Amino acid sequence: MLVKKACWISWIVIGVSLGVATAQTRLDQVTVHLSFRVTVGDKVLEPGEYRIRQVNDNLVQIIRNASGAGQSSVEAPVVQVITEFNDPAKETKVIFHRFGDDYYFDKMSLQGKGYGYLFLQPEGLKARERERRESPALSGKYEQVSG
């Protein structure tokens, strides 16, 4: 009977420990005001205030009106990257990639952290960049003419 009671107590302690460890997990969150439209995957975010919240090391959630009515969100794949020389960032900064009149999330650094996030480019942007690199060329006829 004592062994059975000890097993139950052990399971309770393990369960509480896991719950405390999970509750103490800190996730990154950045609040930013977008003054222009930004494309995320196949969605376009209108100007306004957004919270960029870490879901895990490979995914962030971008939430509009996080505390109000009409809340909407979109998820974006990211890669967590170490800062140069593992130095903590001096400021929190969200950097965008501009292609023509379109903006895309590119990078995000976090003040005081030795890591940041690199946003994965959506397939549509990759295709546009490939197309831009493939410059058309035409063959011509060369001839010397007297002047």
Coordinates of N, CA and C in Angstrom, one line a residue, residues 27-103:
L27 N 7.7 33.3 -24.4 CA 7.7 33.4 -25.8 C 7.9 34.9 -26.2
D28 N 8.6 35.1 -27.3 CA 8.9 36.4 -27.8 C 7.6 37.1 -28.4
Q29 N 7.5 38.4 -28.2 CA 6.4 39.1 -28.8 C 6.9 40.5 -29.0
V30 N 6.6 41.0 -30.2 CA 6.9 42.4 -30.6 C 5.7 43.1 -31.1
T31 N 5.4 44.3 -30.7 CA 4.3 45.1 -31.2 C 4.9 46.1 -32.2
V32 N 4.2 46.2 -33.3 CA 4.7 47.1 -34.4 C 3.5 47.8 -35.0
H33 N 3.7 49.0 -35.5 CA 2.7 49.7 -36.2 C 3.1 49.7 -37.7
L34 N 2.3 49.0 -38.5 CA 2.6 49.0 -40.0 C 2.0 50.2 -40.6
S35 N 2.8 51.0 -41.3 CA 2.3 52.2 -42.0 C 2.0 51.9 -43.5
F36 N 2.2 50.7 -43.9 CA 2.0 50.3 -45.3 C 1.5 48.9 -45.3
R37 N 1.0 48.4 -46.4 CA 0.5 47.1 -46.6 C 1.7 46.1 -46.7
V38 N 1.6 44.9 -46.0 CA 2.6 43.9 -46.0 C 2.0 42.6 -46.3
T39 N 2.7 41.9 -47.2 CA 2.2 40.6 -47.7 C 2.9 39.5 -46.8
V40 N 2.0 38.6 -46.3 CA 2.4 37.4 -45.5 C 1.8 36.2 -46.2
G41 N 2.7 35.4 -46.8 CA 2.1 34.2 -47.6 C 1.2 34.7 -48.7
D42 N -0.1 34.3 -48.6 CA -1.0 34.8 -49.7 C -2.0 35.8 -49.1
K43 N -1.7 36.4 -48.0 CA -2.5 37.4 -47.4 C -1.8 38.7 -47.3
V44 N -2.6 39.8 -47.4 CA -2.0 41.2 -47.3 C -2.6 41.8 -46.0
L45 N -1.6 42.3 -45.2 CA -2.0 43.0 -43.9 C -2.1 44.4 -44.2
E46 N -3.2 45.0 -43.8 CA -3.5 46.4 -44.0 C -2.7 47.2 -42.9
P47 N -2.4 48.5 -43.1 CA -1.7 49.3 -42.1 C -2.5 49.2 -40.8
G48 N -1.7 49.2 -39.7 CA -2.3 49.2 -38.4 C -1.4 48.6 -37.4
E49 N -1.8 48.4 -36.1 CA -1.0 47.9 -35.1 C -1.1 46.3 -35.1
Y50 N 0.0 45.7 -35.0 CA 0.1 44.2 -35.0 C 1.0 43.8 -33.9
R51 N 0.7 42.6 -33.4 CA 1.7 41.9 -32.5 C 2.2 40.7 -33.2
I52 N 3.5 40.6 -33.2 CA 4.2 39.4 -33.8 C 4.6 38.5 -32.6
R53 N 4.0 37.4 -32.5 CA 4.1 36.5 -31.3 C 4.7 35.2 -31.7
Q54 N 5.7 34.8 -31.0 CA 6.4 33.5 -31.3 C 5.4 32.3 -30.9
V55 N 5.3 31.4 -31.8 CA 4.5 30.2 -31.5 C 5.5 29.1 -31.1
N56 N 6.5 29.0 -31.9 CA 7.7 28.1 -31.6 C 8.9 28.6 -32.4
D57 N 10.0 27.8 -32.4 CA 11.2 28.3 -33.0 C 11.0 28.5 -34.5
N58 N 10.0 27.9 -35.1 CA 9.8 28.0 -36.6 C 8.6 28.7 -37.1
L59 N 7.9 29.3 -36.1 CA 6.6 29.9 -36.5 C 6.2 31.1 -35.6
V60 N 5.8 32.2 -36.3 CA 5.2 33.3 -35.5 C 3.8 33.6 -35.9
Q61 N 3.1 34.2 -35.1 CA 1.7 34.5 -35.4 C 1.6 36.1 -35.4
I62 N 1.0 36.6 -36.4 CA 0.9 38.1 -36.6 C -0.5 38.4 -36.3
I63 N -0.8 39.2 -35.2 CA -2.2 39.4 -34.8 C -2.5 40.9 -34.9
R64 N -3.6 41.2 -35.5 CA -4.1 42.6 -35.6 C -5.2 42.7 -34.5
N65 N -5.3 43.9 -33.9 CA -6.3 44.1 -32.8 C -6.3 43.0 -31.8
A66 N -5.1 42.8 -31.2 CA -4.9 41.6 -30.3 C -5.8 41.7 -29.1
S67 N -6.2 43.0 -28.7 CA -7.0 43.1 -27.5 C -8.4 43.6 -27.8
G68 N -8.7 43.8 -29.0 CA -10.0 44.3 -29.3 C -10.9 43.5 -30.2
A69 N -12.0 44.0 -30.6 CA -13.0 43.3 -31.5 C -12.4 43.3 -32.9
G70 N -12.8 42.3 -33.6 CA -12.3 42.2 -35.0 C -10.9 41.7 -35.1
Q71 N -10.5 40.9 -34.1 CA -9.1 40.4 -34.1 C -8.9 39.4 -35.2
S72 N -7.8 39.5 -35.9 CA -7.4 38.6 -37.0 C -6.0 38.2 -36.9
S73 N -5.6 37.1 -37.4 CA -4.2 36.7 -37.3 C -3.8 35.8 -38.5
V74 N -2.5 35.8 -38.7 CA -2.0 35.0 -39.8 C -0.6 34.4 -39.2
E75 N -0.3 33.2 -39.7 CA 1.0 32.6 -39.2 C 2.0 32.7 -40.3
A76 N 3.3 32.9 -39.9 CA 4.4 33.0 -40.8 C 5.5 32.1 -40.4
P77 N 6.1 31.4 -41.4 CA 7.2 30.5 -41.0 C 8.5 31.4 -40.9
V78 N 9.3 31.0 -39.9 CA 10.5 31.8 -39.6 C 11.6 30.8 -39.3
V79 N 12.8 31.3 -39.3 CA 14.0 30.5 -38.8 C 14.6 31.4 -37.7
Q80 N 14.8 30.8 -36.5 CA 15.5 31.5 -35.5 C 17.0 31.5 -35.8
V81 N 17.6 32.7 -35.8 CA 19.0 32.9 -36.2 C 19.8 33.6 -35.1
I82 N 21.0 33.2 -35.0 CA 21.9 33.9 -34.0 C 22.4 35.2 -34.6
T83 N 22.5 36.2 -33.7 CA 23.0 37.5 -34.2 C 24.5 37.4 -34.4
E84 N 25.0 38.4 -35.2 CA 26.5 38.4 -35.5 C 27.3 38.4 -34.2
F85 N 28.2 37.5 -34.1 CA 29.1 37.4 -32.9 C 28.2 37.1 -31.6
N86 N 27.0 36.7 -31.8 CA 26.1 36.3 -30.7 C 25.9 37.5 -29.8
D87 N 26.1 38.7 -30.3 CA 25.9 40.0 -29.5 C 24.4 40.3 -29.4
P88 N 24.0 40.7 -28.2 CA 22.6 41.0 -28.1 C 22.3 42.3 -28.9
A89 N 21.1 42.3 -29.5 CA 20.7 43.4 -30.4 C 20.5 44.6 -29.5
K90 N 20.9 45.8 -30.0 CA 20.7 47.0 -29.3 C 19.3 47.6 -29.2
E91 N 18.5 47.2 -30.3 CA 17.1 47.6 -30.3 C 16.3 46.5 -31.0
T92 N 15.0 46.6 -30.7 CA 14.0 45.7 -31.4 C 13.7 46.3 -32.7
K93 N 13.9 45.6 -33.8 CA 13.7 46.1 -35.1 C 13.0 45.1 -36.0
V94 N 12.1 45.5 -36.8 CA 11.5 44.6 -37.9 C 11.9 45.2 -39.2
I95 N 12.5 44.4 -40.0 CA 13.0 44.8 -41.3 C 12.2 44.2 -42.4
F96 N 11.9 45.0 -43.4 CA 11.0 44.5 -44.5 C 11.8 44.3 -45.8
H97 N 11.4 43.5 -46.7 CA 11.9 43.3 -48.0 C 10.9 44.0 -48.9
R98 N 11.5 44.9 -49.8 CA 10.6 45.6 -50.7 C 10.8 45.0 -52.1
F99 N 9.8 44.7 -52.8 CA 9.8 44.3 -54.2 C 8.8 45.1 -55.0
G100 N 9.2 46.1 -55.8 CA 8.3 47.0 -56.4 C 7.5 47.8 -55.4
D101 N 6.2 47.7 -55.4 CA 5.4 48.4 -54.4 C 5.0 47.5 -53.3
D102 N 5.5 46.3 -53.3 CA 5.0 45.3 -52.3 C 6.1 45.1 -51.2
Y103 N 5.6 45.0 -49.9 CA 6.5 44.8 -48.8 C 6.3 43.4 -48.2

